[in-house]
Amino acid sequence: MKYSMIFTTLAAALTLSACDKPATTVVTPAAAPPTTVVAVPGPPGPQGATGATGDTAAKGETGATGNTGNTGNTGATGSTGAQGQPGKTGDTIVIVPTK
């Protein structure tokens, strides 16, 4: 514990000093952009007179009414079936519970 801080500092110093350091780099400034002249508008003038109202357009013709469709055919009448026989009367069953 006594030497851990010194060891860490020496290890960091050796690690950083072992890196390749590039030679001095010369940075060339970028060329200045061309100057652009921007026209700034002045105060607005008075409002102009109202324009004339346009002509009313002619109304178009109404289209023709379509034809009425054909009436459909009447369906066939269903057949009458034979009547069934009456049911038979059954016997009555009485269930008596036991104690």
PDB file of C-alpha atoms in Angstrom, residues 8-22:
ATOM      1  CA  THR A   8       1.182   3.824 -10.444  1.00  0.00           C
ATOM      2  CA  THR A   9       2.689   7.242 -11.135  1.00  0.00           C
ATOM      3  CA  LEU A  10       5.891   5.747 -12.596  1.00  0.00           C
ATOM      4  CA  ALA A  11       3.889   3.308 -14.751  1.00  0.00           C
ATOM      5  CA  ALA A  12       1.745   6.136 -16.128  1.00  0.00           C
ATOM      6  CA  ALA A  13       4.824   8.265 -16.883  1.00  0.00           C
ATOM      7  CA  LEU A  14       6.531   5.378 -18.743  1.00  0.00           C
ATOM      8  CA  THR A  15       3.375   4.564 -20.702  1.00  0.00           C
ATOM      9  CA  LEU A  16       2.864   8.124 -21.858  1.00  0.00           C
ATOM     10  CA  SER A  17       6.517   8.692 -22.721  1.00  0.00           C
ATOM     11  CA  ALA A  18       6.642   5.534 -24.854  1.00  0.00           C
ATOM     12  CA  CYS A  19       4.111   6.911 -27.354  1.00  0.00           C
ATOM     13  CA  ASP A  20       5.285   8.191 -30.730  1.00  0.00           C
ATOM     14  CA  LYS A  21       5.049  11.931 -30.824  1.00  0.00           C
ATOM     15  CA  PRO A  22       4.687  13.402 -34.307  1.00  0.00           C
TER      16      PRO A  22
END
